[in-house]
Coordinates of N, CA and C and ligand atoms in Angstrom, one line a residue:
X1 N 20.3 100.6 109.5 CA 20.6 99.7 108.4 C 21.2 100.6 107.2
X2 N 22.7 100.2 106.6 CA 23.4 101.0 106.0 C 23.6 100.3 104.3
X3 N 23.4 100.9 103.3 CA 23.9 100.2 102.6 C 24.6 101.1 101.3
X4 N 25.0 101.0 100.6 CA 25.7 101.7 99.2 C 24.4 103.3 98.9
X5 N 23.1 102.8 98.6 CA 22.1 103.3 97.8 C 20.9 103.9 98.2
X6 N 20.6 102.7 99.2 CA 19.5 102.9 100.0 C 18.3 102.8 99.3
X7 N 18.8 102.2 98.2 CA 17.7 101.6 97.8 C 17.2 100.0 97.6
X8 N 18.1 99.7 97.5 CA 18.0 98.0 97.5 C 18.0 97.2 98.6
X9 N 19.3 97.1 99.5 CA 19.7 96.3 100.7 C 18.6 97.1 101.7
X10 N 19.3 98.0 102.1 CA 19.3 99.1 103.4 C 17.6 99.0 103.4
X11 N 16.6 98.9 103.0 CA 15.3 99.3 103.3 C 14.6 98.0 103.2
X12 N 15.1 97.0 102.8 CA 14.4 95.8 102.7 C 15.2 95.4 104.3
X13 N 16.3 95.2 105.1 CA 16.7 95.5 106.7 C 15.5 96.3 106.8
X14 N 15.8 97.5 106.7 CA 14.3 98.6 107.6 C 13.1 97.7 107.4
X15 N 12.9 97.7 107.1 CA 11.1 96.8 106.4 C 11.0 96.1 107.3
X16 N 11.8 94.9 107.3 CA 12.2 93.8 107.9 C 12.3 93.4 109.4
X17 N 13.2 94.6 110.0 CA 13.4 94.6 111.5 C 12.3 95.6 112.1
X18 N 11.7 96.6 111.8 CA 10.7 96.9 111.8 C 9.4 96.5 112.1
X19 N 8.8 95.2 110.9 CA 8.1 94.5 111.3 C 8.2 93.5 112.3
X20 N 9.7 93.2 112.6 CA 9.9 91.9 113.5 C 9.7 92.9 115.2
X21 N 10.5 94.3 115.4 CA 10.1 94.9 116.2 C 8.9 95.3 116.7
X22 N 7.8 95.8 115.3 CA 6.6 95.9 116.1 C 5.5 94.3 117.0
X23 N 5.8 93.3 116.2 CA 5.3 92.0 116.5 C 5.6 92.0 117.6
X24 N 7.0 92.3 118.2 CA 7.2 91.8 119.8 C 7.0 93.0 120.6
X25 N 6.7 94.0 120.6 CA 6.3 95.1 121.0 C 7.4 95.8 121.5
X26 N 8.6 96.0 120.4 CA 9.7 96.3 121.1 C 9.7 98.0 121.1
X27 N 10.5 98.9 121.7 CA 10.2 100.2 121.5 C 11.7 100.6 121.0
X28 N 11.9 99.8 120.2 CA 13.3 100.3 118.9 C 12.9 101.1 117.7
X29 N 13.8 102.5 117.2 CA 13.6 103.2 116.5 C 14.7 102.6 115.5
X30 N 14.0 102.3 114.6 CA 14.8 101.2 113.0 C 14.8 102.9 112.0
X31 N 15.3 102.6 111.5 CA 15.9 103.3 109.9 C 17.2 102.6 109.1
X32 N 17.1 103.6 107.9 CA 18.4 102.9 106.8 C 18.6 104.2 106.3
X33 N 19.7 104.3 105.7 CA 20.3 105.2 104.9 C 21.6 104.7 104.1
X34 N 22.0 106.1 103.1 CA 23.2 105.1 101.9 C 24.4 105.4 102.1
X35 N 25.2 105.2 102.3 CA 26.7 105.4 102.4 C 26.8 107.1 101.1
X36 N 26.3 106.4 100.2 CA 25.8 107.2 98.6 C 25.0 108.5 98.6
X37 N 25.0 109.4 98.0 CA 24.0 110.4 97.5 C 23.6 110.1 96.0
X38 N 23.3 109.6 95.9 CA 23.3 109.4 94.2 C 21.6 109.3 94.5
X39 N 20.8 108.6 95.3 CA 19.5 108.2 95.3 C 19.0 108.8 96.1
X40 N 19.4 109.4 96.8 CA 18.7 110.6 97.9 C 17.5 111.2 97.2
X41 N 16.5 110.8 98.4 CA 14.9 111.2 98.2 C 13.7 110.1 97.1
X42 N 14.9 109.3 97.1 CA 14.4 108.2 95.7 C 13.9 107.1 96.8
X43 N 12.5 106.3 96.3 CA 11.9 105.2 96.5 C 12.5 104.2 96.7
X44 N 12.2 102.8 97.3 CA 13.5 101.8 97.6 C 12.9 101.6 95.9
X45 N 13.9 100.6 95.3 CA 14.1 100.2 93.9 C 12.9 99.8 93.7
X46 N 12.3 99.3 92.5 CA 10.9 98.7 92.9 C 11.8 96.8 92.9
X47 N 12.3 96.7 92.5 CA 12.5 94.7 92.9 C 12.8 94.8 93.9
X48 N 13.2 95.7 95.4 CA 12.8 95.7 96.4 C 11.9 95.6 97.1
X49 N 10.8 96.8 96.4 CA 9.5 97.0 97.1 C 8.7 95.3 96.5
X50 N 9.0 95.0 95.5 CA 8.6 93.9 94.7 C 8.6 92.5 95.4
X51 N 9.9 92.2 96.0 CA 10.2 91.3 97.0 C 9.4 91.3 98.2
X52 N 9.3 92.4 98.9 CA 9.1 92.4 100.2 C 7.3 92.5 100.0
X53 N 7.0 92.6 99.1 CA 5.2 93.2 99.0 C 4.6 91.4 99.0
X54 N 5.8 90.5 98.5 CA 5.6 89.4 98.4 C 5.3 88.4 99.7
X55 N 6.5 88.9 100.2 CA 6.6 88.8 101.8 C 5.7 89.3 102.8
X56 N 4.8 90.1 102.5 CA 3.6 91.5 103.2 C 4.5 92.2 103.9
X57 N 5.1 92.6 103.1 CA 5.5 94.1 103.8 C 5.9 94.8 102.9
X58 N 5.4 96.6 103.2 CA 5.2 97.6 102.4 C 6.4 98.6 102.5
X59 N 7.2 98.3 101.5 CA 8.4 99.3 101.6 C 8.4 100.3 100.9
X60 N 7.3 100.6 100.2 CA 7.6 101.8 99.2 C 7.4 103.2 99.7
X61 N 7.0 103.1 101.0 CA 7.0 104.6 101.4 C 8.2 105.2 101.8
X62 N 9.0 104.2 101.6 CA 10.3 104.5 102.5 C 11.1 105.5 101.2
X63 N 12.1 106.5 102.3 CA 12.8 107.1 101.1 C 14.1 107.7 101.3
X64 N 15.1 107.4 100.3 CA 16.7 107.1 100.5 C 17.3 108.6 101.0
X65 N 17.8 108.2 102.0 CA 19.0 109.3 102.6 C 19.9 109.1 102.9
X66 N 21.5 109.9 102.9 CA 22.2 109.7 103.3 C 23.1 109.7 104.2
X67 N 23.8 108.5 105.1 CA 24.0 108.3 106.1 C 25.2 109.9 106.6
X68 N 24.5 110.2 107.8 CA 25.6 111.1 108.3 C 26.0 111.0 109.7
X69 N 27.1 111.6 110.5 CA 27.8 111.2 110.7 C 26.9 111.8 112.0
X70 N 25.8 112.5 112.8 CA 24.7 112.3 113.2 C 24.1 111.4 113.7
X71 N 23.9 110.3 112.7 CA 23.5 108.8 113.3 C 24.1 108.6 114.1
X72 N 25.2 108.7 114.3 CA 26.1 107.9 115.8 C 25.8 109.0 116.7
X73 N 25.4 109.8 116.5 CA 24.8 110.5 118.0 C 23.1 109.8 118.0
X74 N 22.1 109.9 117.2 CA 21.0 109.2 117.3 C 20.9 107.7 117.2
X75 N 21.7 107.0 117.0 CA 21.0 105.0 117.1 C 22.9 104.6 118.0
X76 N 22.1 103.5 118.1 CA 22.7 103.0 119.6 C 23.8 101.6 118.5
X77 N 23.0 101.6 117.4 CA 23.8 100.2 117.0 C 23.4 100.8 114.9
X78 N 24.3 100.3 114.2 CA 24.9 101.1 112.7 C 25.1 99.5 112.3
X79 N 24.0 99.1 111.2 CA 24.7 97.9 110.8 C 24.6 98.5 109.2
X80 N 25.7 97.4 109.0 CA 26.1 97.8 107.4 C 26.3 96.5 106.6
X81 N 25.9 96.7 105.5 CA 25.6 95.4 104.4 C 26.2 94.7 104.3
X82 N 27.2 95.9 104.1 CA 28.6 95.0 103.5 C 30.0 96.1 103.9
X83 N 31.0 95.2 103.7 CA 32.7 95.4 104.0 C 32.6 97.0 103.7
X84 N 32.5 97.3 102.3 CA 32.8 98.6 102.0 C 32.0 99.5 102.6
X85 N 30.6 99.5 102.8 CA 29.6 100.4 103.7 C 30.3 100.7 104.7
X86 N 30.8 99.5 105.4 CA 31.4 99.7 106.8 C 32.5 100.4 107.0
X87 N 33.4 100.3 106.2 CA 34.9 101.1 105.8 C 34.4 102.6 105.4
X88 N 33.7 103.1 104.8 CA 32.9 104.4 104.6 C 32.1 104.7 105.7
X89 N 31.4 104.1 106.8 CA 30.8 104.5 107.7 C 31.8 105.2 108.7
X90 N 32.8 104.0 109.2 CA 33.8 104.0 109.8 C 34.7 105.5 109.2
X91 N 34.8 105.9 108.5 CA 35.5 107.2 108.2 C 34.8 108.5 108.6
X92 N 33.7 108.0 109.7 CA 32.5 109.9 109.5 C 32.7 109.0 111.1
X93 N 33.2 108.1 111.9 CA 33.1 107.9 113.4 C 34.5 108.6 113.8
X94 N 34.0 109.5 114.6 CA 34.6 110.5 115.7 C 35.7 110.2 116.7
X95 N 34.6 108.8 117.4 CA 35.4 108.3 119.1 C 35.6 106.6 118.9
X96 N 36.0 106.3 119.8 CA 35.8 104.4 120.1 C 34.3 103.9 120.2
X97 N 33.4 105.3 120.8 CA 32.2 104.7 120.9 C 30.9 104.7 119.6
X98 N 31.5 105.6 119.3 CA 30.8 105.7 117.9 C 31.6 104.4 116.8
X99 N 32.7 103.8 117.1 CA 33.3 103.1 116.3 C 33.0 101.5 116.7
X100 N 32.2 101.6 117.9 CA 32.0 100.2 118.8 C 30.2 99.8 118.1
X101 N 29.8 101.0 117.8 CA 28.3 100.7 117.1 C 28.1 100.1 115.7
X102 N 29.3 100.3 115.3 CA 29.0 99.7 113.7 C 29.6 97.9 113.6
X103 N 28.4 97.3 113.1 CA 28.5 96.2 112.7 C 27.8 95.5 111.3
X104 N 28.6 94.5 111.3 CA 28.0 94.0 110.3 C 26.5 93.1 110.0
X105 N 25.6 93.6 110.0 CA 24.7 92.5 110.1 C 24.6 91.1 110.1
X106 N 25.7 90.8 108.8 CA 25.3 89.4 109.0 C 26.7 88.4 109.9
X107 N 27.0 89.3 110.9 CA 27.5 88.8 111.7 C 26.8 88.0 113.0
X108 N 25.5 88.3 112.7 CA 24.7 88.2 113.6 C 24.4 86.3 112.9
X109 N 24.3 86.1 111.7 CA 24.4 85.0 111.5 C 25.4 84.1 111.5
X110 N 25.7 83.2 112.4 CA 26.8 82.2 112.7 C 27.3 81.8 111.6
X111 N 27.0 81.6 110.8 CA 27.3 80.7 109.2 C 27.5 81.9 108.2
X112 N 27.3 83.0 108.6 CA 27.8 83.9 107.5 C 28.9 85.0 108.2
X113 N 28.9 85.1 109.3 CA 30.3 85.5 110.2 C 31.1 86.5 109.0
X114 N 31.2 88.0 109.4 CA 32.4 88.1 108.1 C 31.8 88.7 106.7
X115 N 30.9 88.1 106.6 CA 30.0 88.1 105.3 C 29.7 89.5 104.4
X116 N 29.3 89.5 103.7 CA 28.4 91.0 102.7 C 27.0 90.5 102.1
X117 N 26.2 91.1 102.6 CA 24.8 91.0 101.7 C 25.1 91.5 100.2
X118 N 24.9 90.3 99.6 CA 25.2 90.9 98.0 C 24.5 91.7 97.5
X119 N 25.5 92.7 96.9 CA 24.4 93.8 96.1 C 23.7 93.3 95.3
X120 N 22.6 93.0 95.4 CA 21.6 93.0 94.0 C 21.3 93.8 92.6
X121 N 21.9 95.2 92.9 CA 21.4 96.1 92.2 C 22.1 95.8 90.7
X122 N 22.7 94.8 90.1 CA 22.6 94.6 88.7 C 22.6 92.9 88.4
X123 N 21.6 92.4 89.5 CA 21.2 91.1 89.1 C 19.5 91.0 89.5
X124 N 18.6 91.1 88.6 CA 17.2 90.7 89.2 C 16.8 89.6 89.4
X125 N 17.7 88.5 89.4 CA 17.5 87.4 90.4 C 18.3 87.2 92.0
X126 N 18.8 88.3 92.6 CA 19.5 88.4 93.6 C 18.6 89.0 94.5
X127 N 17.2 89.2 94.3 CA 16.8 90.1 95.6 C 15.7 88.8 96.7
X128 N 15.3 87.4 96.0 CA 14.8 86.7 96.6 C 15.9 85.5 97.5
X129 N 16.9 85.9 97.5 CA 18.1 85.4 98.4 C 18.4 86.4 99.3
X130 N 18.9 87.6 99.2 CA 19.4 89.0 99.8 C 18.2 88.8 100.7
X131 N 16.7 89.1 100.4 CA 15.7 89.2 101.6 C 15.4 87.8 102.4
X132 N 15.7 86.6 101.9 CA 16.2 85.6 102.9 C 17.4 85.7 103.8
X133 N 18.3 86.3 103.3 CA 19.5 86.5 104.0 C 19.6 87.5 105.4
X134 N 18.9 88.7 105.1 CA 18.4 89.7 105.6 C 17.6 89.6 106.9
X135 N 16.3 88.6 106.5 CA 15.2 88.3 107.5 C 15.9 87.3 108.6
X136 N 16.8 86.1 108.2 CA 17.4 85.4 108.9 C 18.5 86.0 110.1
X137 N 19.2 87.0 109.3 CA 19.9 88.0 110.1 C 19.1 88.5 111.0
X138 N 18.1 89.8 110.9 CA 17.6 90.6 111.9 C 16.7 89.5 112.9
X139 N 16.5 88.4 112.2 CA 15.5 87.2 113.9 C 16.7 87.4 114.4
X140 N 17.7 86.9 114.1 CA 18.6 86.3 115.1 C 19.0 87.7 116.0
X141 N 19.2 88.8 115.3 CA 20.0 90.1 116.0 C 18.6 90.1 116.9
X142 N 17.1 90.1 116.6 CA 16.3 90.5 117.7 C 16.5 89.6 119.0
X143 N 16.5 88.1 118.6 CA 16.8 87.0 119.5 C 18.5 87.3 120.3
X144 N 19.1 87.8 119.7 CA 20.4 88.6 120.4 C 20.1 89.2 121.5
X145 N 19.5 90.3 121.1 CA 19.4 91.6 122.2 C 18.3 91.4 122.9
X146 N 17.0 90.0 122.9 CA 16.1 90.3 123.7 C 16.6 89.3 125.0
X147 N 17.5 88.4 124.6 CA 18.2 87.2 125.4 C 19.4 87.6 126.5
X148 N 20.5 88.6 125.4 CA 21.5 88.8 126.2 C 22.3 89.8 126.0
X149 N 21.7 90.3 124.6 CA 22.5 92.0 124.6 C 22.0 92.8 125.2
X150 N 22.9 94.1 125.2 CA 22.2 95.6 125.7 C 22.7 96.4 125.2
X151 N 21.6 97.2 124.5 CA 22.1 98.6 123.3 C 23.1 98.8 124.1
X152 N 24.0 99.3 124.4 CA 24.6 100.7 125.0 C 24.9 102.2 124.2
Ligands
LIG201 P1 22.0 99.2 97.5 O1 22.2 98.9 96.0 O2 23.3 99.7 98.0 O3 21.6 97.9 98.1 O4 20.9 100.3 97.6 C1 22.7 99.8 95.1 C2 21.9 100.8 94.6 C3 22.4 101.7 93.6 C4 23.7 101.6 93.2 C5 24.5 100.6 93.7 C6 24.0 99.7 94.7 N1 24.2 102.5 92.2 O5 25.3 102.3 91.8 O6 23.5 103.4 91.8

């Protein structure tokens, strides 16, 4: 899970798919990191941790790093928030196959096709939509791959 900061979007995804993974007893290794160094080693935001604690889930342990170009040798699938994450991820991919792993999360949502998880980080009423947005996304991506995808 990719986003600008790694502190707002990208860890409330981790949090998220994480919990939806351990419920079904899946054996997926989840993480997030930031396109950014600006927040590296910093806590998710707290209207992050604030949202999700609402939700029961504990994001504050988590802590921001920055995406490197490494990941596409460790995770099988690179999702990104938004347009520009993706355009910046897509510049540290190597091959076709490292370039076949990155998607957009909420492509996984039919109705948002295309889409960007809005940055929150200068509106504090954007993060109880974004973690609606988010949670609806990763069901459907789990319901994806337990039905008819396959990592590759
Ligand atoms: P995120 O939000 O990419 O969802 O973690 C942001 C966090 C920090 C900044 C921008 C977006 N920033 O400019 O510092």
């Amino acid at each position: 899970m990719v986003c600008l900061g790694n502190i707002c979007r990208s860890p409330l995804a981790e949090g998220i798919l994480k919990e939806k993974v351990i419920k079904r007893g899946l054996d997926w290794e989840i993480d997030s990191a930031g396109t950014g160094y600006w927040h590296v080693g910093e806590p998710p935001d707290r209207r992050s941790v604030q949202i999700a604690r609402e939700y029961g889930l504990d994001i504050s342990t988590q802590r921001a790093r920055q995406f490197d170009a490494l990941d596409f040798v460790g995770y099988d699938l690179i999702l990104a928030m938004d347009e520009s994450n993706r355009r910046d991820i897509l510049q540290l991919a190597t091959s076709e196959s490292d370039r076949q792993k990155v998607k957009l999360l909420l492509d996984f949502l039919p109705a948002h096709f295309g889409s960007n998880v809005p940055d929150p980080y200068y509106d504090d009423n954007g993060f109880q939509f974004v973690f609606q947005l988010i949670e609806d996304a990763c069901e459907k991506l789990v319901e994806y791959y337990l039905t008819q995808g396959q990592l590759n």
